[in-house]
Short mmCIF file of C-alpha atoms and ligand atoms in Angstrom, two decimals:
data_model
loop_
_atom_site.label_atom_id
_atom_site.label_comp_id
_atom_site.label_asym_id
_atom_site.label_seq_id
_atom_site.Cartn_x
_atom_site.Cartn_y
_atom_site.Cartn_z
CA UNK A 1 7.70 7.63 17.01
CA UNK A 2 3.78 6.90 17.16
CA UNK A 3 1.65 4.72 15.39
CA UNK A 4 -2.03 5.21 14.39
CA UNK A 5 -4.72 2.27 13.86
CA UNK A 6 -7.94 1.81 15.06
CA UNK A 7 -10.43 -1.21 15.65
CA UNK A 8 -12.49 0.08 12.72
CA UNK A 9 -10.07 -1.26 10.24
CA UNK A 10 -10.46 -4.80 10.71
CA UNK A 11 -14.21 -4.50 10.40
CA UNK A 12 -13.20 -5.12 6.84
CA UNK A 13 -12.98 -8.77 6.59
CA UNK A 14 -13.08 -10.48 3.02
CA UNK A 15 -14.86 -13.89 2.46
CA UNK A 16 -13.71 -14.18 -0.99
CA UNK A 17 -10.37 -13.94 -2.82
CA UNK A 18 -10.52 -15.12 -6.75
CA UNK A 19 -6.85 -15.26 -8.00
CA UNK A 20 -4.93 -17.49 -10.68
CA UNK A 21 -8.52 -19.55 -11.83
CA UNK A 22 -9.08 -20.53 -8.24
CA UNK A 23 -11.48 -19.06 -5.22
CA UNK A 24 -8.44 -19.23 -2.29
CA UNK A 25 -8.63 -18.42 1.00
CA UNK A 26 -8.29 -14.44 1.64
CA UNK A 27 -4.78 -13.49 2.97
CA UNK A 28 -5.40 -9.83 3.82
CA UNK A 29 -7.45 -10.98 7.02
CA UNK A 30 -7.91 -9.02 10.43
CA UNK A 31 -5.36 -11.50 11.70
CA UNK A 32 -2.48 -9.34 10.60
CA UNK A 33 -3.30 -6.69 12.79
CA UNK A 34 -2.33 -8.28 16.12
CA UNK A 35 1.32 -9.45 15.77
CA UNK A 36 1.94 -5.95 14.10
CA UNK A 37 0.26 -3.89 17.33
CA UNK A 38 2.21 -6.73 19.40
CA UNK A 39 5.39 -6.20 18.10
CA UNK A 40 5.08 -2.04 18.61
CA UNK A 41 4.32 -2.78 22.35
CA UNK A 42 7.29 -4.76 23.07
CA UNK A 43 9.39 -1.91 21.91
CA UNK A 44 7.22 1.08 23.38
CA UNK A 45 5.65 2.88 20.86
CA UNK A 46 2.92 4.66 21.90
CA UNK A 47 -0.44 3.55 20.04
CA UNK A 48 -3.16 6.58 18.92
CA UNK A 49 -6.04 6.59 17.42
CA UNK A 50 -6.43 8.47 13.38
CA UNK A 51 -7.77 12.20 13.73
CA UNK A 52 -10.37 12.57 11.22
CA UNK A 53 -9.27 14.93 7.98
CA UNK A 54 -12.30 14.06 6.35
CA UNK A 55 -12.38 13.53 2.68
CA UNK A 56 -10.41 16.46 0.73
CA UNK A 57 -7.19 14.57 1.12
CA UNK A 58 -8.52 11.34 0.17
CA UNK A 59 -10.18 13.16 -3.18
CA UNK A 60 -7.13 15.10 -3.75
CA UNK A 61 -5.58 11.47 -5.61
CA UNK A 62 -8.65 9.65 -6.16
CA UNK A 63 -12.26 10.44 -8.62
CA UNK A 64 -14.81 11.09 -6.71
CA UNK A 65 -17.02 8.92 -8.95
CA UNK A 66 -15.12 5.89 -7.51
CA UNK A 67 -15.68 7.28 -3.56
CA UNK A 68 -19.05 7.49 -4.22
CA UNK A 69 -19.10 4.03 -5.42
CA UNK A 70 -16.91 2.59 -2.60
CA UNK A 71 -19.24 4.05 0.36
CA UNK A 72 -22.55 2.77 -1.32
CA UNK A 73 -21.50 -0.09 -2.99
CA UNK A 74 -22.78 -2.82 -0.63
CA UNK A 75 -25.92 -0.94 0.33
CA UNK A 76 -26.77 -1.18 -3.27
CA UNK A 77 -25.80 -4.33 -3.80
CA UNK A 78 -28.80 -7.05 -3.81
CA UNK A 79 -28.61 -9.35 -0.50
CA UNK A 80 -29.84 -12.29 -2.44
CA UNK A 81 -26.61 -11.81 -5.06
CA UNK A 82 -24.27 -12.69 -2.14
CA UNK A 83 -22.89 -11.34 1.13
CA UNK A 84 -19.66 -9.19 -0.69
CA UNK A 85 -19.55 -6.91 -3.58
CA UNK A 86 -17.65 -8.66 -6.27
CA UNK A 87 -17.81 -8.83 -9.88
CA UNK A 88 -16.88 -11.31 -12.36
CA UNK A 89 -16.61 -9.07 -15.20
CA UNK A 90 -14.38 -6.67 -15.80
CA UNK A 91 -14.77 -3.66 -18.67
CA UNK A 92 -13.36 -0.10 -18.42
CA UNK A 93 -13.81 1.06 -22.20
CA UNK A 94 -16.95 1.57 -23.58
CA UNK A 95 -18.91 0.06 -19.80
CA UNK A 96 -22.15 2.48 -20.15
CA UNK A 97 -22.24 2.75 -16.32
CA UNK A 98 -25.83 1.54 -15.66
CA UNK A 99 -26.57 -0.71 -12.45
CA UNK A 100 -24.62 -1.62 -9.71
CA UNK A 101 -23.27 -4.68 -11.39
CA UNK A 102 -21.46 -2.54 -15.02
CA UNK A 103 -20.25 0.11 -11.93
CA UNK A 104 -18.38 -2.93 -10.29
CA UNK A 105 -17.13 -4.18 -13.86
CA UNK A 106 -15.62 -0.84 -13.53
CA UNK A 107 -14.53 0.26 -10.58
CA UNK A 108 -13.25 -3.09 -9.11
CA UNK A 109 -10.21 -4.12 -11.04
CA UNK A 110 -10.01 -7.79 -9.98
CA UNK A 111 -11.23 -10.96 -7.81
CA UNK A 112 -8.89 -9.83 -4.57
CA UNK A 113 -10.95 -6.32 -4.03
CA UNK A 114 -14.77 -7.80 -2.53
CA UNK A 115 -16.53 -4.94 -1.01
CA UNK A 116 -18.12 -5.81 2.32
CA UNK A 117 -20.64 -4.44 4.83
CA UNK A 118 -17.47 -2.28 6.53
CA UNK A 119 -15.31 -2.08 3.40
CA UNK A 120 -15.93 1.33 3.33
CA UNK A 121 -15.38 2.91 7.22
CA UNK A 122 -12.64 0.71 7.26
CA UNK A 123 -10.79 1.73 4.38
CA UNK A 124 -11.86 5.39 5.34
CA UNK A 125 -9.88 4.83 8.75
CA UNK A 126 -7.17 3.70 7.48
CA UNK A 127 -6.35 6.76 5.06
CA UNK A 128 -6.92 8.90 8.19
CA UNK A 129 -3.94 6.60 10.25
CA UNK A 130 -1.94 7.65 6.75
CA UNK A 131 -2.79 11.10 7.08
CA UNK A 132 -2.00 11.17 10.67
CA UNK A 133 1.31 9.74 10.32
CA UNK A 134 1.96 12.00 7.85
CA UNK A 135 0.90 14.83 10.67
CA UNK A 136 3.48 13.82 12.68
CA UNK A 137 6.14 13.92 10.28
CA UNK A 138 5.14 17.80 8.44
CA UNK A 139 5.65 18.41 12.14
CA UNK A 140 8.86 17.21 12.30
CA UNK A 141 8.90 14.07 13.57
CA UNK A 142 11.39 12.13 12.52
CA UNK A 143 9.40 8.57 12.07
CA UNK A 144 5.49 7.69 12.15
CA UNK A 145 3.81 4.77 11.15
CA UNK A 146 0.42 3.93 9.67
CA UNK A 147 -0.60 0.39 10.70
CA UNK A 148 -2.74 0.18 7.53
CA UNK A 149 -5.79 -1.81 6.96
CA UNK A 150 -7.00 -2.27 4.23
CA UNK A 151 -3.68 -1.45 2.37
CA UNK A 152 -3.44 0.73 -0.16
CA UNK A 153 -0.51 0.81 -2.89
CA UNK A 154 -2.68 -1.16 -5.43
CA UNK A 155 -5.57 1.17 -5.21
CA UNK A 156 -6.20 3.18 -8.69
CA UNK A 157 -7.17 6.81 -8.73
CA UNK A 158 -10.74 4.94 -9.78
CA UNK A 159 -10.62 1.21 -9.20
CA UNK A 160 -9.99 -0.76 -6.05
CA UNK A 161 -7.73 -4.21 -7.04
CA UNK A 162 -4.97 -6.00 -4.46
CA UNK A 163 -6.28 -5.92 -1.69
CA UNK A 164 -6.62 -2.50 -1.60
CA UNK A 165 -9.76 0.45 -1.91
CA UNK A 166 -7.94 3.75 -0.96
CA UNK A 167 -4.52 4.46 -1.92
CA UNK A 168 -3.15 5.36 1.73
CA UNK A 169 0.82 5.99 0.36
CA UNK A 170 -0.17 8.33 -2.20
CA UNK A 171 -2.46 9.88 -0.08
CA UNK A 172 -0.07 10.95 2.69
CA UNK A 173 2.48 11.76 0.14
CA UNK A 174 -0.06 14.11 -1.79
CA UNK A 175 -0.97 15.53 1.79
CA UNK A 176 2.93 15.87 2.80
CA UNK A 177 3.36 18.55 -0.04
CA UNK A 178 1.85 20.51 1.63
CA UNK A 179 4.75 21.03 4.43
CA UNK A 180 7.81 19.92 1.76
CA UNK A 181 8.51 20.15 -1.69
CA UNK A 182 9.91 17.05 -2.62
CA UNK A 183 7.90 13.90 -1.50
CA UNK A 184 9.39 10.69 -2.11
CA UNK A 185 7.41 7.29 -2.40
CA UNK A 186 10.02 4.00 -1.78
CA UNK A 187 7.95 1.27 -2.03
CA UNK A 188 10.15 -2.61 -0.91
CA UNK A 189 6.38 -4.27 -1.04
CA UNK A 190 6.78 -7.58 -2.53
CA UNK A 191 4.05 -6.35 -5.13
CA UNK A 192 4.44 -3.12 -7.97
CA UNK A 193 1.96 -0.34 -6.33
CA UNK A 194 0.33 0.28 -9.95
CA UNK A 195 -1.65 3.08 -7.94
CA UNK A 196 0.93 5.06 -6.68
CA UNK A 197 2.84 4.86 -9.94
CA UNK A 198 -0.19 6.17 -11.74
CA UNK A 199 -1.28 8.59 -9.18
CA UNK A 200 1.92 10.52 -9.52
CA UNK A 201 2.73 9.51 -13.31
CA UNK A 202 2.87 13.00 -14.66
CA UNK A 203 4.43 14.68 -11.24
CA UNK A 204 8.06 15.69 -10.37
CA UNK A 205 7.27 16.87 -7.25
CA UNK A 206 6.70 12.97 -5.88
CA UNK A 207 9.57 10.64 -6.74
CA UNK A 208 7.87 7.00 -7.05
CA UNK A 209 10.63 4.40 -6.71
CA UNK A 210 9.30 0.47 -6.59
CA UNK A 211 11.27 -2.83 -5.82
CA UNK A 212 8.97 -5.98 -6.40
CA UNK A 213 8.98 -9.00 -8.04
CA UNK A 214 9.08 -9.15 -11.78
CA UNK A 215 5.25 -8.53 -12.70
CA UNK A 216 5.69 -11.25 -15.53
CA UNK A 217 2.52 -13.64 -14.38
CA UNK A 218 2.61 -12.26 -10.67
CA UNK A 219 0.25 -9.34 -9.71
CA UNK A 220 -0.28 -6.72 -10.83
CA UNK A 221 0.74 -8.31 -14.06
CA UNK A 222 0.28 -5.64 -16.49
CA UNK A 223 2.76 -2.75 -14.57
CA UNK A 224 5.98 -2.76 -12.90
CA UNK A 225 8.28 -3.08 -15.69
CA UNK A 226 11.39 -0.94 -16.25
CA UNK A 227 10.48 0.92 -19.15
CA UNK A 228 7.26 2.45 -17.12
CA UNK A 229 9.19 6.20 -16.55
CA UNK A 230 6.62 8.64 -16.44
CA UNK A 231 5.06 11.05 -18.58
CA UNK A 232 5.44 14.78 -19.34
CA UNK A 233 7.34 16.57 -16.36
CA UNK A 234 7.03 13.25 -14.64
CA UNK A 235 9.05 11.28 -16.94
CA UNK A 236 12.00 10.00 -15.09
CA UNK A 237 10.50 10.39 -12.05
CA UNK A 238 8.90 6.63 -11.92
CA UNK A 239 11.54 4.30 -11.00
CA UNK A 240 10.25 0.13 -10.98
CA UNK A 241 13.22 -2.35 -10.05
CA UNK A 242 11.69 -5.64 -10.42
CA UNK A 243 13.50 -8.71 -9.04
CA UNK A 244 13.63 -11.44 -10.81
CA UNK A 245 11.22 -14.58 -8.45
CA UNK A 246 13.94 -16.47 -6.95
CA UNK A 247 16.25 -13.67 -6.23
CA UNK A 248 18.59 -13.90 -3.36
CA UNK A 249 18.33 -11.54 -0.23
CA UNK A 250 21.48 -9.76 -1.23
CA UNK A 251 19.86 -8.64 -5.31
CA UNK A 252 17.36 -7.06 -2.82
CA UNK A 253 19.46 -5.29 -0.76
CA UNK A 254 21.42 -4.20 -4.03
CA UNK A 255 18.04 -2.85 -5.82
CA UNK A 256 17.13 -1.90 -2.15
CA UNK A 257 20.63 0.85 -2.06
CA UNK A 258 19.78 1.59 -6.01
CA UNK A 259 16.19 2.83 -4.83
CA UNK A 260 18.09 4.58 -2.17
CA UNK A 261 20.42 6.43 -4.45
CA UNK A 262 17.91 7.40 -6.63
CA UNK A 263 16.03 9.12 -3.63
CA UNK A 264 19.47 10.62 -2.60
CA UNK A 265 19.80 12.48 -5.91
CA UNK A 266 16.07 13.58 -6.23
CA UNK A 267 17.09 15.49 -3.09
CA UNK A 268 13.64 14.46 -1.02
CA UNK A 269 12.94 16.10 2.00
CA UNK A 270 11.15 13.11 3.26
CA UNK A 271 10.32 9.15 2.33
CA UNK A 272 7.09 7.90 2.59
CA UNK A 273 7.57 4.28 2.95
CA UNK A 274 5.06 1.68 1.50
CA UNK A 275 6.38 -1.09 3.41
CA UNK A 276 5.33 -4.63 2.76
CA UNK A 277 6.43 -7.62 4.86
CA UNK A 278 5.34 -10.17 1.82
CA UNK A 279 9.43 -9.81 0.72
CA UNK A 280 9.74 -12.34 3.64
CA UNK A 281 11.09 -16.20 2.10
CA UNK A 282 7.89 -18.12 4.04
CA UNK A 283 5.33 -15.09 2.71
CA UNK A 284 2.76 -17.15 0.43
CA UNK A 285 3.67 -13.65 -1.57
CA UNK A 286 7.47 -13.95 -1.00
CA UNK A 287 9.42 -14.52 -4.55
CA UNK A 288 12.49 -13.43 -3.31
CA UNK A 289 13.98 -14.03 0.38
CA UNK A 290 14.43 -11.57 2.35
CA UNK A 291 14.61 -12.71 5.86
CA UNK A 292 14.19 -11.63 9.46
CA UNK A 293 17.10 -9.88 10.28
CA UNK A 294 17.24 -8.18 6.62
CA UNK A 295 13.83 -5.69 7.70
CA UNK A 296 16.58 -4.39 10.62
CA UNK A 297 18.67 -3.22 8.10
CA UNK A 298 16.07 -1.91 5.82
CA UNK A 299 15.34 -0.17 9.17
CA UNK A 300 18.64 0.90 9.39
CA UNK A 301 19.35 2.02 5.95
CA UNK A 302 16.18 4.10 6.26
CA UNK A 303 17.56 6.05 9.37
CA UNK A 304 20.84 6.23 7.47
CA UNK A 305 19.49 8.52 4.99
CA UNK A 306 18.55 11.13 7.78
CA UNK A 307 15.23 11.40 6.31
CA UNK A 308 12.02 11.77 7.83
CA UNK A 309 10.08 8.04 7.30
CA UNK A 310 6.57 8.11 7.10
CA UNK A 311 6.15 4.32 7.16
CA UNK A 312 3.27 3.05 5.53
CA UNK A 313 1.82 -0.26 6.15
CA UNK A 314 0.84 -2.61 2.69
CA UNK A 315 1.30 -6.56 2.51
CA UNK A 316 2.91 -9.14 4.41
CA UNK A 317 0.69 -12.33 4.95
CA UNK A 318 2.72 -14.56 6.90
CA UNK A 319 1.06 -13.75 10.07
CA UNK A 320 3.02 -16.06 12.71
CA UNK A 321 6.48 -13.91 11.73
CA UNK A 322 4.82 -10.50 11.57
CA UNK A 323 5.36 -9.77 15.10
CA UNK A 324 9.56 -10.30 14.62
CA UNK A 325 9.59 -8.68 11.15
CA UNK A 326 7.94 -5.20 12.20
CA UNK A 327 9.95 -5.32 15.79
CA UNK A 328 13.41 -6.10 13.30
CA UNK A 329 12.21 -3.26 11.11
CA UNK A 330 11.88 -0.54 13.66
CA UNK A 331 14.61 -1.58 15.87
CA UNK A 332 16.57 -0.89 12.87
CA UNK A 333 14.78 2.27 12.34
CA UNK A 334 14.59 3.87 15.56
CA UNK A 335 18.08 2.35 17.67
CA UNK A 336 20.02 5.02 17.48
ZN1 ZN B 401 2.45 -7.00 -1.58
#
């Protein structure tokens, strides 16, 4: 297995995170990066740098309306308004689209999603590690992982919220089509990915299967529930298993082999995993507890399905156990 990430990623480095009527510190910090690269060292995987696909694959899932606004955001953005790109409003119907400021209303769903000077390249770079994970696995590689940052399974087709700007999951799944006909997205994040889920709402070609915490006052708040299915040929092809907060490590594991099953019987020829670390019981995100030894055999359930895994990196915030949660997670994935 390889991994892809380069230094261009954490140029992106948020000042300002507005959640639950408080300014907090930001948790999605360049600081997450290290223990994750330190952790692939110690078990020798070898470390590359993203080839550039350039932008078709990145259009392919979102509007191009909303790329143009993510590269030039912060060069149109007044110095003298403040140093990041962040709105305080928020209107998608009827917003007439004039000025910098009704464009953010827009395209920036919430107060976790400030644009920065590097916002941009960095988000750009970190679809390309995506797409050149998913390289390695349309060539038949049986693992490859994306050490993704900025994440990207909150990302809209046309608004940036969670953390995230470009929706790197959906975009290597999208791109994976291309070698196999049946692309499926398992997604253990802590967090619903409302932007896979409506990426791939009306498609059965791309199974989206979720496990996160009941959405019922945690993010994303208005998605995740059960009854989300799908529409047209896509309906029953959206899976969400939310947890209720406070759930034990073994309800995961048991919604963890339901999302398993489900992938089983969609017959996918590969899993695209949006994994998230913020399932971990000292995660600020954590409401359930998964712990240390449990993302081995999440590993090892994943190599059990005899699969090809695209892994995916999204959340996970506790950065002084990120180093022992990704080496559990692909010891359990690759011994063997
Ligand atoms: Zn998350």
């Amino acid at each position: 297995m390889k991994a892809y990430f380069d230094e261009t990623q954490n140029q992106h480095h948020p000042k300002s995170y507005l959640t639950r009527g408080a300014m907090r510190s930001p948790q999605e910090v360049p600081a997450r990066i290290p223990p994750l690269l330190a952790a692939l060292k110690g078990l020798g995987v070898e470390l590359d740098t993203p080839r550039d696909h350039g932008m078709n694959p990145i259009s392919a899932v979102h509007d191009m309306g909303y790329l143009r606004y993510l590269e030039s955001a912060h060069r149109r953005w007044p110095e003298d308004w403040g140093e990041e790109v962040m709105s305080n409003i928020y209107v998608r119907e009827g917003n007439p689209m004039k000025g910098i400021l009704a464009e953010t209303a827009f395209y920036i769903a919430d107060g976790s999603s400030p644009i920065g000077p590097n916002t941009w390249k960095a988000a750009y770079t970190s679809a390309q590690a995506a797409l050149s994970a998913a390289d390695d696995i349309a060539g038949g590689q049986r693992a490859a992982y994306a050490v993704c940052r900025p994440p990207g399974h909150h990302a809209r087709p046309d608004a940036a919220g969670g953390f995230c700007f470009l929706n790197n999951a959906a975009i290597a799944a999208n791109y994976l089509r291309d070698t196999y006909d049946k692309v499926a997205v398992l997604d253990p994040d802590m967090h619903h990915g409302q932007g896979v889920q409506e990426i791939f709402w009306e498609r059965d070609d791309v199974l989206y299967v979720s496990i996160h915490g009941d959405p019922t006052n945690f993010y994303p708040v208005v998605s995740g529930y059960e009854d989300e299915r799908g529409a047209g040929r896509g309906y029953g092809f959206n899976l969400n298993l939310p947890m209720p907060h406070g759930s034990s490590e073994s309800f995961f594991f048991e919604k963890f082999d339901e999302a398993l099953t489900a992938i089983r019987l969609f017959e996918a020829d590969v899993i695209v995993v949006a994994l998230g670390f913020d399932t971990y019981y000292e995660d600020p995100q954590a409401k359930v507890s998964v712990t240390s030894e449990g993302f081995q055999r999440m590993g090892k359930l994943l190599a059990q399905t005899g699969k090809p895994i695209c892994v995916i990196q999204e959340g996970g915030y506790d950065v002084d156990h990120l180093e022992i949660n990704a080496t559990n997670f692909f010891e359990g994935l690759l011994k063997d």
